[in-house]
Amino acid sequence: MASAKEIIQKARKDSRTVLTEMESKDLLRSLGIPTTQMMLATSKEEAVALSKKVGYPCVLKVSSPDISHKSDAGGVKVGLADADAVAAAWEAIMASCKAYNPAAVIEGVTVQDMAKPGLEVIIGMSTDPQFGPVLMFGLGGVWVEVLKDVSFKLAPLTKTDAAKAVREIKAVKLLDGFRGSEPVDKAALEDILMRLSDFVTKTPEVKEMDLNPIFAYSKGAMAVDARVILGE
Ligand code: ADP
Ligand code: MG
């Protein structure tokens, strides 16, 4: 497994400040943060072959340094049930991403296992010019835009800060189990916050991180999408 340092060095060598989803998730796993498993396919045939390894249902997502909002480009297909669905998804992703950005360099697609549904939350890190790295926790999906229900903590976080970040959002009831749903594993979310805090504190060249969404479960949590941005 590549270290965070090696992953960052590779992006620097290519003069990129935005890490791909695959690089970002490799970096997260090197920090001990769970993510979906993924492999890069550079042809339709390879995508089909990899999907047989990953198993069904699976997910295909465009991999391009020029497309960071993949759904906007029609670059995400979930719930693919068999090899035919994967081949069709490859065609559909290529057609819509080329139409969306004709100049985009498209490496191929990542073939991922389909994460079981969970409560969607987000964890982010941004750099304040005065205070340095700041961690953010909130509900994911449409809620983050509609309700702006997020909490912020300055890094480095203490364990108490992480526990507060998770509990300070207005919709904390959703985490506690709502209308019969099981409570989500808050300790798993606090653990992700702490690992990111440790990492960004000792890696100032990372300017921004976006784990959106994380699926939170009654046991554990998993990053389903990730983006890491380096400073110039
Ligand atoms: P975007 O670049 O548009 O943010 P995402 O990778 O977040 O793309 O994918 C869009 C949505 O598709 C996610 O919010 C999630 O709901 C769903 N999704 C993406 N990847 C997976 C996966 N591996 N398993 C299950 N759902 C997924
Ligand atoms: Mg996303």
CSV table of C-alpha atoms and ligand atoms in Angstrom, one decimal:
chain,number,residue,atom,x,y,z
A,1,MET,CA,0.0,0.0,0.0
A,2,ALA,CA,1.4,3.4,-1.0
A,3,SER,CA,1.9,5.9,1.9
A,4,ALA,CA,0.1,9.3,1.9
A,5,LYS,CA,3.5,10.9,1.2
A,6,GLU,CA,4.1,8.8,-1.9
A,7,ILE,CA,0.5,9.5,-3.2
A,8,ILE,CA,1.1,13.3,-2.8
A,9,GLN,CA,4.5,13.1,-4.4
A,10,LYS,CA,3.0,11.4,-7.5
A,11,ALA,CA,0.5,14.2,-7.9
A,12,ARG,CA,3.2,16.8,-7.5
A,13,LYS,CA,5.3,15.1,-10.1
A,14,ASP,CA,2.4,15.4,-12.6
A,15,SER,CA,1.9,19.1,-11.5
A,16,ARG,CA,-1.6,18.3,-10.2
A,17,THR,CA,-3.1,19.8,-7.0
A,18,VAL,CA,-6.3,17.8,-7.2
A,19,LEU,CA,-6.0,14.1,-6.4
A,20,THR,CA,-8.3,11.6,-8.2
A,21,GLU,CA,-10.9,9.8,-6.2
A,22,MET,CA,-8.8,6.6,-6.3
A,23,GLU,CA,-5.7,8.5,-5.0
A,24,SER,CA,-7.8,10.2,-2.4
A,25,LYS,CA,-9.2,6.9,-1.2
A,26,ASP,CA,-5.8,5.2,-1.2
A,27,LEU,CA,-4.6,8.0,1.0
A,28,LEU,CA,-7.6,7.7,3.3
A,29,ARG,CA,-7.0,3.9,3.6
A,30,SER,CA,-3.3,4.6,4.4
A,31,LEU,CA,-4.6,6.6,7.4
A,32,GLY,CA,-6.9,3.8,8.5
A,33,ILE,CA,-10.1,5.2,7.2
A,34,PRO,CA,-12.4,2.7,5.5
A,35,THR,CA,-13.4,3.3,1.9
A,36,THR,CA,-15.1,1.3,-0.9
A,37,GLN,CA,-12.7,-1.0,-2.8
A,38,MET,CA,-11.9,0.2,-6.3
A,39,MET,CA,-9.9,-0.6,-9.4
A,40,LEU,CA,-9.2,1.4,-12.5
A,41,ALA,CA,-10.3,0.1,-15.9
A,42,THR,CA,-9.0,1.7,-19.1
A,43,SER,CA,-11.3,-0.2,-21.6
A,44,LYS,CA,-14.8,-1.5,-21.6
A,45,GLU,CA,-13.5,-5.1,-21.7
A,46,GLU,CA,-11.3,-4.4,-18.6
A,47,ALA,CA,-14.3,-2.8,-16.8
A,48,VAL,CA,-16.3,-5.9,-17.4
A,49,ALA,CA,-13.5,-8.2,-16.3
A,50,LEU,CA,-12.9,-6.2,-13.1
A,51,SER,CA,-16.6,-6.1,-12.3
A,52,LYS,CA,-16.6,-9.9,-12.2
A,53,LYS,CA,-13.8,-9.7,-9.6
A,54,VAL,CA,-15.6,-7.0,-7.6
A,55,GLY,CA,-19.0,-8.8,-7.8
A,56,TYR,CA,-22.5,-7.4,-8.4
A,57,PRO,CA,-24.1,-5.1,-7.8
A,58,CYS,CA,-21.2,-2.8,-8.5
A,59,VAL,CA,-20.6,0.9,-9.4
A,60,LEU,CA,-18.7,2.6,-12.3
A,61,LYS,CA,-17.4,6.1,-12.0
A,62,VAL,CA,-15.5,8.2,-14.5
A,63,SER,CA,-11.8,8.8,-13.6
A,64,SER,CA,-10.5,12.1,-15.0
A,65,PRO,CA,-8.3,14.8,-13.6
A,66,ASP,CA,-10.5,17.3,-15.4
A,67,ILE,CA,-13.9,16.1,-14.0
A,68,SER,CA,-14.2,16.5,-10.2
A,69,HIS,CA,-18.0,16.6,-9.9
A,70,LYS,CA,-18.6,13.2,-11.5
A,71,SER,CA,-22.4,13.0,-11.3
A,72,ASP,CA,-22.8,16.4,-12.9
A,73,ALA,CA,-21.0,15.0,-15.9
A,74,GLY,CA,-23.1,11.8,-16.0
A,75,GLY,CA,-20.1,9.9,-14.7
A,76,VAL,CA,-21.6,7.8,-12.0
A,77,LYS,CA,-23.6,4.6,-12.5
A,78,VAL,CA,-24.7,2.6,-9.4
A,79,GLY,CA,-26.4,-0.7,-8.9
A,80,LEU,CA,-25.0,-2.5,-11.9
A,81,ALA,CA,-26.4,-6.0,-11.8
A,82,ASP,CA,-24.3,-7.9,-14.4
A,83,ALA,CA,-21.6,-7.7,-17.1
A,84,ASP,CA,-24.1,-6.4,-19.7
A,85,ALA,CA,-25.1,-3.5,-17.3
A,86,VAL,CA,-21.4,-2.7,-16.8
A,87,ALA,CA,-20.7,-2.6,-20.6
A,88,ALA,CA,-23.7,-0.3,-21.1
A,89,ALA,CA,-22.6,1.9,-18.2
A,90,TRP,CA,-19.1,2.3,-19.7
A,91,GLU,CA,-20.7,3.5,-23.0
A,92,ALA,CA,-23.1,5.8,-21.3
A,93,ILE,CA,-20.3,7.3,-19.0
A,94,MET,CA,-17.9,7.9,-21.9
A,95,ALA,CA,-20.6,9.5,-24.1
A,96,SER,CA,-21.9,11.9,-21.5
A,97,CYS,CA,-18.5,12.9,-20.0
A,98,LYS,CA,-17.1,13.6,-23.5
A,99,ALA,CA,-20.2,15.8,-24.2
A,100,TYR,CA,-19.9,17.5,-20.8
A,101,ASN,CA,-16.2,18.4,-21.3
A,102,PRO,CA,-14.8,17.6,-24.7
A,103,ALA,CA,-11.3,18.7,-23.6
A,104,ALA,CA,-11.3,16.3,-20.6
A,105,VAL,CA,-8.6,13.7,-20.4
A,106,ILE,CA,-10.4,10.5,-19.3
A,107,GLU,CA,-8.2,7.8,-17.8
A,108,GLY,CA,-11.1,5.3,-17.7
A,109,VAL,CA,-13.5,4.3,-15.0
A,110,THR,CA,-13.2,3.0,-11.5
A,111,VAL,CA,-15.0,-0.2,-10.8
A,112,GLN,CA,-16.2,-0.2,-7.1
A,113,ASP,CA,-18.1,-2.4,-4.8
A,114,MET,CA,-21.5,-1.0,-4.0
A,115,ALA,CA,-21.6,0.2,-0.4
A,116,LYS,CA,-24.8,-0.9,1.4
A,117,PRO,CA,-27.0,2.1,2.2
A,118,GLY,CA,-26.3,4.1,5.3
A,119,LEU,CA,-27.0,7.6,6.7
A,120,GLU,CA,-25.1,10.0,4.4
A,121,VAL,CA,-22.8,12.4,6.3
A,122,ILE,CA,-19.8,14.5,5.2
A,123,ILE,CA,-16.5,15.3,6.8
A,124,GLY,CA,-14.4,18.0,5.3
A,125,MET,CA,-11.2,20.0,6.0
A,126,SER,CA,-10.5,23.4,4.7
A,127,THR,CA,-7.6,25.8,5.5
A,128,ASP,CA,-8.4,29.1,7.1
A,129,PRO,CA,-5.8,31.8,6.3
A,130,GLN,CA,-5.6,32.8,9.9
A,131,PHE,CA,-6.4,29.6,11.9
A,132,GLY,CA,-5.1,26.9,9.7
A,133,PRO,CA,-6.8,23.6,9.2
A,134,VAL,CA,-10.5,23.4,10.2
A,135,LEU,CA,-12.5,20.2,10.2
A,136,MET,CA,-16.2,20.2,9.3
A,137,PHE,CA,-18.9,17.6,10.1
A,138,GLY,CA,-22.4,17.5,8.7
A,139,LEU,CA,-25.2,15.6,7.2
A,140,GLY,CA,-24.7,14.7,3.6
A,141,GLY,CA,-26.8,14.5,0.5
A,142,VAL,CA,-29.3,17.3,-0.1
A,143,TRP,CA,-29.4,18.2,3.6
A,144,VAL,CA,-26.0,19.9,3.6
A,145,GLU,CA,-27.1,22.4,1.0
A,146,VAL,CA,-30.7,22.9,2.3
A,147,LEU,CA,-30.0,23.1,6.0
A,148,LYS,CA,-26.4,24.1,6.2
A,149,ASP,CA,-26.4,22.0,9.3
A,150,VAL,CA,-22.7,21.6,9.9
A,151,SER,CA,-20.2,22.0,12.8
A,152,PHE,CA,-16.6,23.2,12.7
A,153,LYS,CA,-13.6,22.5,14.9
A,154,LEU,CA,-10.0,23.8,14.6
A,155,ALA,CA,-7.3,21.2,14.2
A,156,PRO,CA,-5.7,19.6,16.1
A,157,LEU,CA,-8.9,18.2,17.6
A,158,THR,CA,-9.1,16.7,21.0
A,159,LYS,CA,-11.3,13.7,21.6
A,160,THR,CA,-13.8,16.0,23.2
A,161,ASP,CA,-13.8,18.2,20.1
A,162,ALA,CA,-14.6,15.3,17.9
A,163,ALA,CA,-17.4,14.1,20.1
A,164,LYS,CA,-18.8,17.6,20.1
A,165,ALA,CA,-18.5,18.0,16.4
A,166,VAL,CA,-20.7,15.0,15.8
A,167,ARG,CA,-23.3,16.0,18.4
A,168,GLU,CA,-23.5,19.8,17.7
A,169,ILE,CA,-25.4,19.5,14.5
A,170,LYS,CA,-29.1,20.4,14.8
A,171,ALA,CA,-30.2,17.1,13.2
A,172,VAL,CA,-28.3,15.0,15.8
A,173,LYS,CA,-31.6,13.1,16.3
A,174,LEU,CA,-31.0,11.5,12.9
A,175,LEU,CA,-27.8,10.0,14.2
A,176,ASP,CA,-29.5,8.8,17.3
A,177,GLY,CA,-31.9,6.7,15.4
A,178,PHE,CA,-35.1,8.2,14.0
A,179,ARG,CA,-38.5,6.5,13.8
A,180,GLY,CA,-37.2,3.1,14.5
A,181,SER,CA,-33.9,3.2,12.6
A,182,GLU,CA,-30.9,2.1,14.5
A,183,PRO,CA,-28.5,4.7,15.9
A,184,VAL,CA,-25.3,5.2,13.8
A,185,ASP,CA,-21.9,4.5,15.2
A,186,LYS,CA,-20.8,7.9,16.4
A,187,ALA,CA,-17.5,6.6,17.6
A,188,ALA,CA,-16.6,5.5,14.0
A,189,LEU,CA,-17.3,9.1,12.8
A,190,GLU,CA,-15.2,10.6,15.7
A,191,ASP,CA,-12.4,8.2,14.7
A,192,ILE,CA,-12.4,9.5,11.1
A,193,LEU,CA,-12.3,13.1,12.4
A,194,MET,CA,-9.4,12.3,14.7
A,195,ARG,CA,-7.4,10.5,12.0
A,196,LEU,CA,-7.9,13.4,9.6
A,197,SER,CA,-7.0,15.9,12.2
A,198,ASP,CA,-3.7,14.1,13.0
A,199,PHE,CA,-3.0,13.9,9.3
A,200,VAL,CA,-3.7,17.5,8.3
A,201,THR,CA,-1.8,18.8,11.3
A,202,LYS,CA,1.4,17.1,10.2
A,203,THR,CA,0.8,17.6,6.5
A,204,PRO,CA,0.3,21.4,5.9
A,205,GLU,CA,0.5,21.0,2.1
A,206,VAL,CA,-2.9,19.4,2.1
A,207,LYS,CA,-5.3,22.4,1.6
A,208,GLU,CA,-8.7,20.8,1.4
A,209,MET,CA,-10.3,17.4,1.9
A,210,ASP,CA,-13.8,16.4,1.1
A,211,LEU,CA,-15.3,13.0,2.2
A,212,ASN,CA,-18.7,13.3,0.6
A,213,PRO,CA,-20.6,11.1,1.2
A,214,ILE,CA,-19.5,8.9,4.1
A,215,PHE,CA,-22.1,6.2,4.7
A,216,ALA,CA,-22.6,5.9,8.5
A,217,TYR,CA,-23.8,2.5,9.8
A,218,SER,CA,-24.9,1.1,13.1
A,219,LYS,CA,-21.4,-0.4,13.1
A,220,GLY,CA,-18.7,1.5,11.3
A,221,ALA,CA,-18.7,4.1,8.6
A,222,MET,CA,-17.2,4.1,5.1
A,223,ALA,CA,-16.1,6.9,2.7
A,224,VAL,CA,-17.9,6.4,-0.6
A,225,ASP,CA,-16.4,9.5,-2.4
A,226,ALA,CA,-13.3,11.5,-1.6
A,227,ARG,CA,-11.3,14.4,-2.9
A,228,VAL,CA,-8.0,15.8,-1.6
A,229,ILE,CA,-6.6,19.1,-2.8
A,230,LEU,CA,-3.1,20.3,-2.3
A,231,GLY,CA,-1.8,23.8,-1.9
A,232,GLU,CA,0.0,25.4,-4.9
B,1,ADP,P1,-19.7,13.1,-7.2
B,1,ADP,O1,-18.3,13.4,-7.8
B,1,ADP,O2,-20.8,13.5,-8.1
B,1,ADP,O3,-19.8,13.7,-5.9
B,1,ADP,P2,-19.9,10.5,-5.9
B,1,ADP,O4,-18.8,9.6,-6.0
B,1,ADP,O5,-20.2,11.2,-4.6
B,1,ADP,O6,-19.8,11.5,-7.1
B,1,ADP,O7,-21.2,9.6,-6.4
B,1,ADP,C1,-22.5,10.2,-6.4
B,1,ADP,C2,-23.5,9.4,-5.5
B,1,ADP,O8,-23.5,8.1,-5.9
B,1,ADP,C3,-23.0,9.4,-4.0
B,1,ADP,O9,-23.4,10.5,-3.3
B,1,ADP,C4,-23.6,8.1,-3.5
B,1,ADP,O10,-24.9,8.3,-3.1
B,1,ADP,C5,-23.6,7.2,-4.8
B,1,ADP,N1,-22.4,6.3,-4.8
B,1,ADP,C6,-21.2,6.6,-5.4
B,1,ADP,N2,-20.3,5.6,-5.2
B,1,ADP,C7,-21.0,4.6,-4.6
B,1,ADP,C8,-20.6,3.3,-4.1
B,1,ADP,N3,-19.4,2.8,-4.3
B,1,ADP,N4,-21.6,2.6,-3.4
B,1,ADP,C9,-22.8,3.1,-3.2
B,1,ADP,N5,-23.2,4.3,-3.6
B,1,ADP,C10,-22.3,5.1,-4.3
B,2,MG,MG,-19.5,13.0,-3.9
